[in-house]
Coordinates of C-alpha atoms and ligand atoms in Angstrom, one line a residue:
X1 CA 35.3 162.9 92.4
X2 CA 31.8 164.2 92.7
X3 CA 30.0 164.1 96.0
X4 CA 27.2 161.6 96.4
X5 CA 23.8 162.5 97.7
X6 CA 21.5 159.6 98.6
X7 CA 17.8 160.0 99.4
X8 CA 15.7 157.1 100.8
X9 CA 12.7 156.8 102.9
X10 CA 14.6 155.3 105.8
X11 CA 18.2 156.2 106.6
X12 CA 20.6 153.8 108.3
X13 CA 22.7 156.1 110.6
X14 CA 25.8 154.7 112.5
X15 CA 23.6 154.6 115.6
X16 CA 21.0 152.4 113.9
X17 CA 21.0 148.9 115.5
X18 CA 23.1 146.3 113.7
X19 CA 20.0 144.2 112.9
X20 CA 18.8 147.0 110.6
X21 CA 22.1 147.8 109.0
X22 CA 21.9 145.4 106.2
X23 CA 24.2 145.1 103.2
X24 CA 22.5 147.9 101.3
X25 CA 23.1 150.3 104.2
X26 CA 26.7 149.2 104.5
X27 CA 27.4 149.6 100.8
X28 CA 25.8 153.0 100.6
X29 CA 27.8 154.1 103.6
X30 CA 31.0 152.9 102.0
X31 CA 30.2 154.8 98.7
X32 CA 29.4 157.9 100.7
X33 CA 32.6 157.7 102.8
X34 CA 34.7 157.3 99.7
X35 CA 33.3 160.3 98.0
X36 CA 31.9 162.3 100.9
X37 CA 28.2 163.2 100.8
X38 CA 24.8 163.4 102.2
X39 CA 22.2 160.7 103.1
X40 CA 18.8 162.2 103.5
X41 CA 15.5 160.7 104.5
X42 CA 12.8 160.3 107.1
X43 CA 14.1 160.1 110.7
X44 CA 11.6 157.4 111.7
X45 CA 9.8 159.9 114.0
X46 CA 6.4 161.6 113.8
X47 CA 5.8 165.1 114.9
X48 CA 2.1 164.2 115.5
X49 CA -0.1 167.2 114.6
X50 CA 2.7 169.6 114.2
X51 CA 4.3 170.6 110.9
X52 CA 7.8 169.1 110.5
X53 CA 10.6 171.5 110.7
X54 CA 14.2 171.6 109.4
X55 CA 16.2 168.4 109.1
X56 CA 18.5 167.3 111.9
X57 CA 22.1 166.8 110.9
X58 CA 24.6 164.2 112.1
X59 CA 28.2 164.2 110.9
X60 CA 30.1 160.9 110.8
X61 CA 33.4 161.0 109.0
X62 CA 32.8 162.3 105.5
X63 CA 29.0 161.6 105.7
X64 CA 26.3 164.0 106.7
X65 CA 23.1 162.4 107.7
X66 CA 20.1 164.7 107.2
X67 CA 17.1 163.4 109.0
X68 CA 13.6 164.8 108.7
X69 CA 10.6 164.1 110.9
X70 CA 7.2 163.9 109.3
X71 CA 3.7 164.7 110.6
X72 CA 1.2 161.9 111.3
X73 CA -0.9 163.0 108.4
X74 CA 2.2 162.9 106.1
X75 CA 3.0 159.3 107.3
X76 CA -0.6 158.2 106.9
X77 CA -1.0 159.6 103.4
X78 CA 2.5 159.3 101.9
X79 CA 3.9 156.2 103.6
X80 CA 1.0 154.0 104.7
X81 CA -1.3 155.4 102.0
X82 CA 0.0 155.9 98.5
X83 CA 3.4 154.2 98.9
X84 CA 2.4 151.1 100.7
X85 CA -1.3 150.7 99.9
X86 CA -1.1 151.6 96.2
X87 CA 2.4 151.5 94.7
X88 CA 3.6 148.5 96.7
X89 CA 0.6 146.2 95.9
X90 CA 0.4 147.4 92.3
X91 CA 4.1 146.8 91.6
X92 CA 3.6 143.3 93.1
X93 CA 0.8 142.7 90.6
X94 CA -1.9 142.9 93.3
X95 CA -4.4 145.3 91.8
X96 CA -7.0 143.7 94.1
X97 CA -5.1 145.0 97.2
X98 CA -4.7 148.6 96.1
X99 CA -6.5 151.1 98.1
X100 CA -6.3 154.3 96.1
X101 CA -7.4 157.7 97.6
X102 CA -6.8 161.1 96.1
X103 CA -6.0 162.5 99.5
X104 CA -3.1 159.9 99.9
X105 CA -1.8 160.6 96.4
X106 CA -1.7 164.4 97.2
X107 CA 0.1 163.6 100.5
X108 CA 2.7 161.5 98.6
X109 CA 3.5 164.4 96.2
X110 CA 3.4 166.9 99.1
X111 CA 6.0 164.9 101.1
X112 CA 8.2 164.5 98.1
X113 CA 8.1 168.2 97.5
X114 CA 9.0 168.7 101.2
X115 CA 12.0 166.4 100.9
X116 CA 13.1 168.2 97.7
X117 CA 12.9 171.6 99.4
X118 CA 14.9 170.3 102.4
X119 CA 17.5 169.0 100.0
X120 CA 17.9 171.7 97.5
X121 CA 19.9 174.2 99.7
X122 CA 22.4 171.5 100.6
X123 CA 23.3 170.6 97.0
X124 CA 26.6 171.5 95.3
X125 CA 26.8 171.8 91.5
X126 CA 28.7 168.6 90.8
X127 CA 26.8 166.3 93.3
X128 CA 25.5 162.9 92.0
X129 CA 22.0 162.4 93.3
X130 CA 20.8 158.9 93.9
X131 CA 17.1 158.4 94.9
X132 CA 16.0 155.0 96.3
X133 CA 12.8 153.3 95.7
X134 CA 9.1 153.8 95.1
X135 CA 8.5 156.2 98.0
X136 CA 10.4 158.9 96.2
X137 CA 9.5 158.7 92.5
X138 CA 8.5 162.5 92.2
X139 CA 11.8 163.7 93.6
X140 CA 13.5 164.3 90.2
X141 CA 10.6 166.3 88.8
X142 CA 10.4 168.4 92.1
X143 CA 14.2 169.1 92.1
X144 CA 14.2 170.0 88.4
X145 CA 11.3 172.5 89.0
X146 CA 13.5 174.1 91.6
X147 CA 16.2 174.6 89.0
X148 CA 18.5 171.7 90.2
X149 CA 20.7 170.6 87.2
X150 CA 22.6 167.8 88.8
X151 CA 22.7 164.2 87.5
X152 CA 19.7 162.3 89.0
X153 CA 19.5 158.5 89.3
X154 CA 16.7 156.3 90.6
X155 CA 16.8 152.7 91.6
X156 CA 13.6 150.7 92.1
X157 CA 14.0 147.8 94.6
X158 CA 10.7 146.3 93.8
X159 CA 9.3 144.8 90.5
X160 CA 7.8 146.9 87.7
X161 CA 4.5 145.5 86.4
X162 CA 3.3 145.1 82.8
X163 CA 1.1 147.9 81.3
X164 CA -2.2 146.3 82.0
X165 CA -1.5 146.2 85.7
X166 CA 0.3 149.6 85.9
X167 CA -2.4 151.5 83.9
X168 CA -4.9 150.5 86.7
X169 CA -3.3 153.3 88.6
X170 CA -5.5 156.4 88.2
X171 CA -2.4 158.7 88.2
X172 CA -0.2 156.4 86.1
X173 CA 0.7 159.3 83.7
X174 CA 2.0 161.5 86.6
X175 CA 4.1 158.7 88.0
X176 CA 5.6 157.9 84.6
X177 CA 6.3 161.5 84.0
X178 CA 8.0 161.6 87.4
X179 CA 10.2 158.7 86.6
X180 CA 11.2 160.0 83.2
X181 CA 12.6 163.2 84.8
X182 CA 15.5 161.1 86.1
X183 CA 18.7 160.7 84.0
X184 CA 19.2 157.0 84.9
X185 CA 16.5 154.5 86.0
X186 CA 17.7 151.3 87.5
X187 CA 15.7 148.1 87.7
X188 CA 16.4 144.8 89.3
X189 CA 15.8 142.5 86.3
X190 CA 15.5 142.7 82.5
X191 CA 11.8 141.8 82.9
X192 CA 11.2 144.9 85.0
X193 CA 13.0 147.1 82.6
X194 CA 11.0 145.6 79.7
X195 CA 7.7 146.1 81.5
X196 CA 8.6 149.7 82.1
X197 CA 9.6 150.2 78.4
X198 CA 6.2 148.6 77.4
X199 CA 4.4 151.1 79.6
X200 CA 6.1 154.0 77.8
X201 CA 5.5 152.5 74.4
X202 CA 1.9 151.2 74.8
X203 CA 0.3 154.6 74.9
X204 CA 2.9 156.3 72.7
X205 CA 4.2 158.2 75.8
X206 CA 7.8 157.5 74.9
X207 CA 10.0 155.6 72.5
X208 CA 13.3 153.6 72.6
X209 CA 16.3 155.4 71.1
X210 CA 18.5 152.3 71.3
X211 CA 21.3 151.3 73.7
X212 CA 19.0 151.6 76.7
X213 CA 18.1 155.3 76.0
X214 CA 14.5 156.4 75.9
X215 CA 12.7 159.6 75.1
X216 CA 9.5 160.6 76.8
X217 CA 7.8 163.9 77.8
X218 CA 10.5 165.8 75.9
X219 CA 13.3 164.4 78.1
X220 CA 15.8 161.7 77.2
X221 CA 17.1 159.2 79.8
X222 CA 18.7 155.8 80.2
X223 CA 17.2 152.6 81.6
X224 CA 19.5 150.0 83.0
X225 CA 19.4 146.7 84.8
X226 CA 21.4 146.5 88.1
X227 CA 20.5 143.3 90.1
X228 CA 21.2 144.0 93.7
X229 CA 23.6 141.7 95.6
X230 CA 24.7 141.2 99.2
X231 CA 28.0 141.5 101.0
X232 CA 28.7 137.8 100.1
X233 CA 32.1 137.3 101.6
X234 CA 31.2 139.1 104.8
X235 CA 27.9 137.0 105.1
X236 CA 29.8 133.7 104.5
X237 CA 32.2 134.7 107.3
X238 CA 29.4 135.6 109.6
X239 CA 27.7 132.2 109.1
X240 CA 30.9 130.3 109.6
X241 CA 31.7 132.1 112.8
X242 CA 28.1 132.0 114.1
X243 CA 28.0 128.2 114.5
X244 CA 30.8 128.4 117.1
X245 CA 29.0 130.9 119.3
X246 CA 27.4 129.6 122.5
X247 CA 24.2 131.5 121.9
X248 CA 23.9 129.7 118.5
X249 CA 24.7 126.3 119.9
X250 CA 21.6 126.4 122.1
X251 CA 19.4 126.9 119.0
X252 CA 21.3 124.2 117.2
X253 CA 20.7 121.8 120.0
X254 CA 17.0 122.4 119.8
X255 CA 17.0 121.1 116.2
X256 CA 19.3 118.2 116.7
X257 CA 18.3 115.1 114.8
X258 CA 15.7 117.0 112.9
X259 CA 15.7 118.1 109.2
X260 CA 15.5 121.9 109.1
X261 CA 13.8 123.9 106.5
X262 CA 14.1 127.7 106.9
X263 CA 12.0 130.6 105.7
X264 CA 12.9 134.3 106.5
X265 CA 10.6 137.1 105.3
X266 CA 9.1 140.3 106.4
X267 CA 5.4 139.6 107.1
X268 CA 4.2 140.7 103.7
X269 CA 1.6 139.2 101.3
X270 CA 4.2 139.4 98.4
X271 CA 6.3 136.7 100.2
X272 CA 3.8 133.9 99.7
X273 CA 3.6 132.7 103.3
X274 CA 0.2 131.1 103.2
X275 CA 1.0 129.2 100.1
X276 CA 4.3 128.1 101.6
X277 CA 2.7 126.8 104.8
X278 CA 0.2 124.9 102.7
X279 CA 3.0 123.4 100.7
X280 CA 4.8 122.3 103.9
X281 CA 1.5 120.8 105.1
X282 CA 1.2 118.8 101.9
X283 CA 4.8 117.7 102.1
X284 CA 4.4 116.3 105.6
X285 CA 1.1 114.6 104.7
X286 CA 2.7 113.0 101.6
X287 CA 5.9 111.9 103.2
X288 CA 5.3 110.0 106.4
X289 CA 9.0 109.4 106.8
X290 CA 9.5 113.0 107.6
X291 CA 6.7 113.1 110.2
X292 CA 8.4 113.8 113.6
X293 CA 11.6 114.7 111.7
X294 CA 11.3 117.8 109.6
X295 CA 10.7 121.2 110.9
X296 CA 9.9 124.5 109.1
X297 CA 11.4 127.4 111.0
X298 CA 9.7 130.5 109.7
X299 CA 11.2 133.8 110.9
X300 CA 8.8 136.6 110.1
X301 CA 9.4 140.0 111.6
X302 CA 6.2 142.1 111.6
X303 CA 6.1 144.9 109.1
X304 CA 3.9 147.9 108.2
X305 CA 1.3 146.9 110.9
X306 CA -0.3 150.3 110.3
X307 CA -1.5 149.2 106.9
X308 CA -4.8 147.1 107.2
X309 CA -3.8 144.3 104.8
X310 CA -0.7 143.6 106.9
X311 CA -2.5 143.3 110.3
X312 CA -5.1 141.0 108.7
X313 CA -2.3 138.9 107.2
X314 CA -0.6 138.5 110.6
X315 CA -3.7 136.7 112.0
X316 CA -4.1 134.6 108.8
X317 CA -0.5 133.3 108.8
X318 CA -0.5 132.6 112.6
X319 CA -3.8 130.7 112.3
X320 CA -2.7 128.6 109.4
X321 CA 0.6 127.6 111.1
X322 CA -1.4 126.7 114.2
X323 CA -3.7 124.5 112.1
X324 CA -0.9 122.6 110.5
X325 CA 0.8 122.1 113.9
X326 CA -2.5 120.9 115.3
X327 CA -3.0 118.5 112.4
X328 CA 0.5 116.9 112.3
X329 CA 2.2 117.8 115.6
X330 CA 3.0 115.3 118.3
X331 CA 3.9 115.6 122.0
X332 CA 7.6 115.9 121.1
X333 CA 7.4 117.5 117.6
X334 CA 6.2 120.9 116.4
X335 CA 6.2 120.9 112.6
X336 CA 6.3 124.7 112.1
X337 CA 8.1 127.0 114.5
X338 CA 6.8 130.4 113.7
X339 CA 8.8 133.3 115.1
X340 CA 7.1 136.6 114.6
X341 CA 9.9 138.9 115.4
X342 CA 13.4 139.9 114.2
X343 CA 16.4 137.8 115.1
X344 CA 20.0 138.9 115.4
X345 CA 21.8 138.8 112.0
X346 CA 24.7 136.5 113.2
X347 CA 22.2 134.0 114.5
X348 CA 20.2 134.3 111.3
X349 CA 23.4 133.5 109.3
X350 CA 24.1 130.5 111.5
X351 CA 20.5 129.2 111.1
X352 CA 20.8 129.5 107.3
X353 CA 24.0 127.4 107.5
X354 CA 22.4 124.8 109.7
X355 CA 19.2 124.4 107.5
X356 CA 19.2 121.7 104.9
X357 CA 16.7 123.6 102.9
X358 CA 16.2 127.4 102.3
X359 CA 12.6 127.9 101.3
X360 CA 12.1 131.2 99.4
X361 CA 8.8 131.3 97.7
X362 CA 7.5 134.8 97.1
X363 CA 4.6 135.3 94.8
X364 CA 6.5 138.3 93.4
X365 CA 9.8 139.9 94.6
X366 CA 12.1 142.5 93.1
X367 CA 15.2 140.5 94.0
X368 CA 15.0 138.7 97.4
X369 CA 18.2 138.9 99.3
X370 CA 17.3 136.1 101.7
X371 CA 17.9 133.6 98.7
X372 CA 21.4 135.0 98.2
X373 CA 22.1 135.1 101.9
X374 CA 21.1 131.4 102.3
X375 CA 23.5 130.4 99.5
X376 CA 26.3 132.5 100.9
X377 CA 25.9 131.0 104.4
X378 CA 26.4 127.4 103.3
X379 CA 29.3 125.2 104.3
X380 CA 31.2 124.4 101.0
X381 CA 31.8 120.8 102.1
X382 CA 28.1 120.2 102.9
X383 CA 25.8 122.8 101.4
X384 CA 22.0 122.8 101.7
X385 CA 19.6 123.3 98.9
X386 CA 17.7 126.5 97.9
X387 CA 14.1 126.1 96.8
X388 CA 13.3 129.4 95.0
X389 CA 10.3 131.0 93.4
X390 CA 10.5 131.7 89.7
X391 CA 8.9 135.1 90.5
X392 CA 11.8 136.4 92.6
X393 CA 14.3 138.5 90.7
X394 CA 17.1 136.4 92.2
X395 CA 15.8 133.4 90.2
X396 CA 17.5 135.0 87.2
X397 CA 20.9 134.5 88.8
X398 CA 20.5 131.5 91.2
X399 CA 20.2 128.8 88.6
X400 CA 21.5 126.1 91.0
X401 CA 18.3 126.4 93.1
X402 CA 15.3 124.2 92.6
X403 CA 13.1 126.7 90.8
X404 CA 9.3 126.4 91.7
X405 CA 6.0 128.1 90.9
X406 CA 4.8 129.1 94.4
X407 CA 1.2 129.0 93.3
X408 CA 1.6 125.2 92.7
X409 CA 1.7 124.1 96.3
X410 CA 2.1 120.4 95.4
X411 CA 5.1 121.2 93.3
X412 CA 6.6 123.1 96.2
X413 CA 5.9 120.1 98.5
X414 CA 7.7 117.8 96.0
X415 CA 10.6 120.3 95.8
X416 CA 11.0 120.2 99.6
X417 CA 11.2 116.4 99.5
X418 CA 13.6 116.5 96.6
X419 CA 15.9 119.0 98.4
X420 CA 15.9 117.0 101.6
X421 CA 16.9 113.8 99.9
X422 CA 19.4 115.3 97.4
X423 CA 22.8 113.5 97.5
X424 CA 25.9 115.5 98.6
X425 CA 27.5 115.5 95.1
X426 CA 24.4 117.1 93.5
X427 CA 24.1 119.7 96.4
X428 CA 27.7 120.6 96.0
X429 CA 27.4 121.0 92.2
X430 CA 24.4 123.2 92.6
X431 CA 26.1 125.4 95.2
X432 CA 29.3 125.7 93.3
X433 CA 27.3 126.9 90.3
X434 CA 26.0 129.9 92.3
X435 CA 28.6 131.0 94.8
X436 CA 31.2 132.4 92.4
X437 CA 28.5 134.6 90.8
X438 CA 27.4 135.9 94.2
X439 CA 31.0 136.6 95.2
X440 CA 31.6 138.6 92.0
X441 CA 28.3 140.4 91.9
X442 CA 28.2 141.6 95.4
X443 CA 26.6 144.7 96.9
X444 CA 29.7 146.9 96.3
X445 CA 29.7 146.0 92.6
X446 CA 26.0 146.9 92.4
X447 CA 26.7 150.3 94.0
X448 CA 29.7 150.9 91.7
X449 CA 27.9 149.8 88.5
X450 CA 25.0 152.2 89.2
X451 CA 27.2 155.2 90.1
X452 CA 29.5 154.6 87.1
X453 CA 26.4 154.5 84.8
X454 CA 25.0 157.7 86.4
X455 CA 28.3 159.5 86.1
X456 CA 28.4 158.7 82.4
X457 CA 25.1 160.6 81.9
X458 CA 25.7 164.1 80.8
X459 CA 24.9 166.9 83.2
X460 CA 21.2 167.6 82.7
X461 CA 20.0 170.6 81.0
X462 CA 16.7 171.1 82.9
Ligands
GDG1 C1 13.1 145.0 99.1 C2 12.5 144.2 97.9 C3 14.8 143.4 97.3 C4 14.6 139.5 107.5 N1 14.3 139.1 108.7 C5 15.3 139.3 109.5 C6 16.3 140.0 108.8 N2 15.9 140.1 107.5 C7 16.6 140.6 106.5 C8 17.1 139.6 105.5 C9 17.3 140.4 104.2 C10 16.3 141.5 104.3 O1 15.9 141.6 105.7 C11 15.1 141.3 103.5 O2 15.4 141.5 102.2 P1 14.6 141.0 101.0 O3 15.3 141.2 99.7 O4 14.3 139.5 101.2 O5 13.1 141.7 101.0 P2 12.5 143.2 101.2 O6 12.6 143.6 102.6 O7 11.1 143.0 100.7 O8 13.3 144.2 100.3 C12 13.4 143.0 97.6 C13 15.3 144.3 98.4 O9 14.5 145.4 98.7 C14 16.7 144.9 98.1 O10 16.7 145.6 96.9 O11 15.6 142.3 97.2 O12 12.8 142.3 96.5 O13 11.2 143.8 98.2 O14 18.6 140.9 104.2 O15 18.2 138.9 106.0 N3 17.5 140.4 109.3 C15 17.7 140.1 110.7 N4 16.7 139.5 111.4 C16 15.5 139.1 110.9 O16 14.7 138.6 111.6 N5 18.8 140.5 111.2

């Protein structure tokens, strides 16, 4: 069996805290343990003004972790700059938020070349190489230039936009060329894959050869759809066990006699937090019976605070939540509990199970794992209701959710009311229509499906 080599911006090592080791990390670690292999990426550390040196290796069983520091300039240009101030907003259809600078673009390519140089000497002929996400699009082209002939796969965790959005990127051609140097490109949904194909076809850059194969820039490759899952069975168990824990009971007690609506999102403009708070505001105003009774618990760990749009958003969301609380709150009822930090995963699972409504309303999201976790955490005999944005990739699979347009805040307000008053039989029916799919299409299957497809690609001929 070929070894597996995974490259991602961040690496979950065995010493990474449990809160960070999500399903993806566990699945990748399982695949690496099975075949043996390397997981390479940024160490999370900055060397400041110094040039970064060689990677630091950690061995754990059959896995070698290769962690590389980056300089502050690298991080500013590659991570905060081109990846998170250009590619992230663009792929989430937010051309208005892109902040393009040639310096950042050059830094992005420089860091990718640096990673490729670090990786190349570690490779064996038969290794399968799997690159994760938008930070590392140029990796394949860099490795090929160094003469690497291994099979190269790429999975994009975020959406791919339509041509009119993507072509706003000044270096769109270089990015497309970079992607087409892989042998297999994986997207979350059929829509993302179709958008990508339209980008190739619109300007005659590439053409479909049938059966998911494309040809562009003189190279042929496959495009596939691999919707990411969670460790469903494990998450369900975690939720079931959580509610018996003493630490959890304290939280539960604080919500007794209240209807609980839960939202869990990194603090990110793609997650639709301000629209969601406005919708909750409208729901409370239009449904006096829920005044003093319904609480929105919004758990929102900070993220990417080094990027200007994110720090501005932090203030905006906190202010809005404060206004709604000021408008509707009473001496003994806070309508929105806004928690601006990360909570333990077991507690999170228990909160999902306790909440009557899971409110997942991103304006655009590659998949959204919170939606899947909320469903997995429900008690089969008394499940809650998921309210889900049609613009999350997971809406393609979770058809038992109440599907909403997050821009229509009145419709979201009505959906909250509908979810809270839904009879048990209807809730069960909806939950039962989703859970078997989540159990079958879990994170291990996602990993297996991608690697099987990559293995089937012939060994590249430069
Ligand atoms: C990207 C794409 C795609 C959140 N708060 C806490 C916490 N979390 C965990 C959730 C969930 C994960 O973080 C978030 O995953 P999402 O899928 O919702 O969103 P992104 O971070 O934007 O992920 C996305 C994903 O990649 C995978 O391909 O689905 O579309 O944007 O697992 O539970 N976990 C803990 N405490 C928190 O406070 N423990």
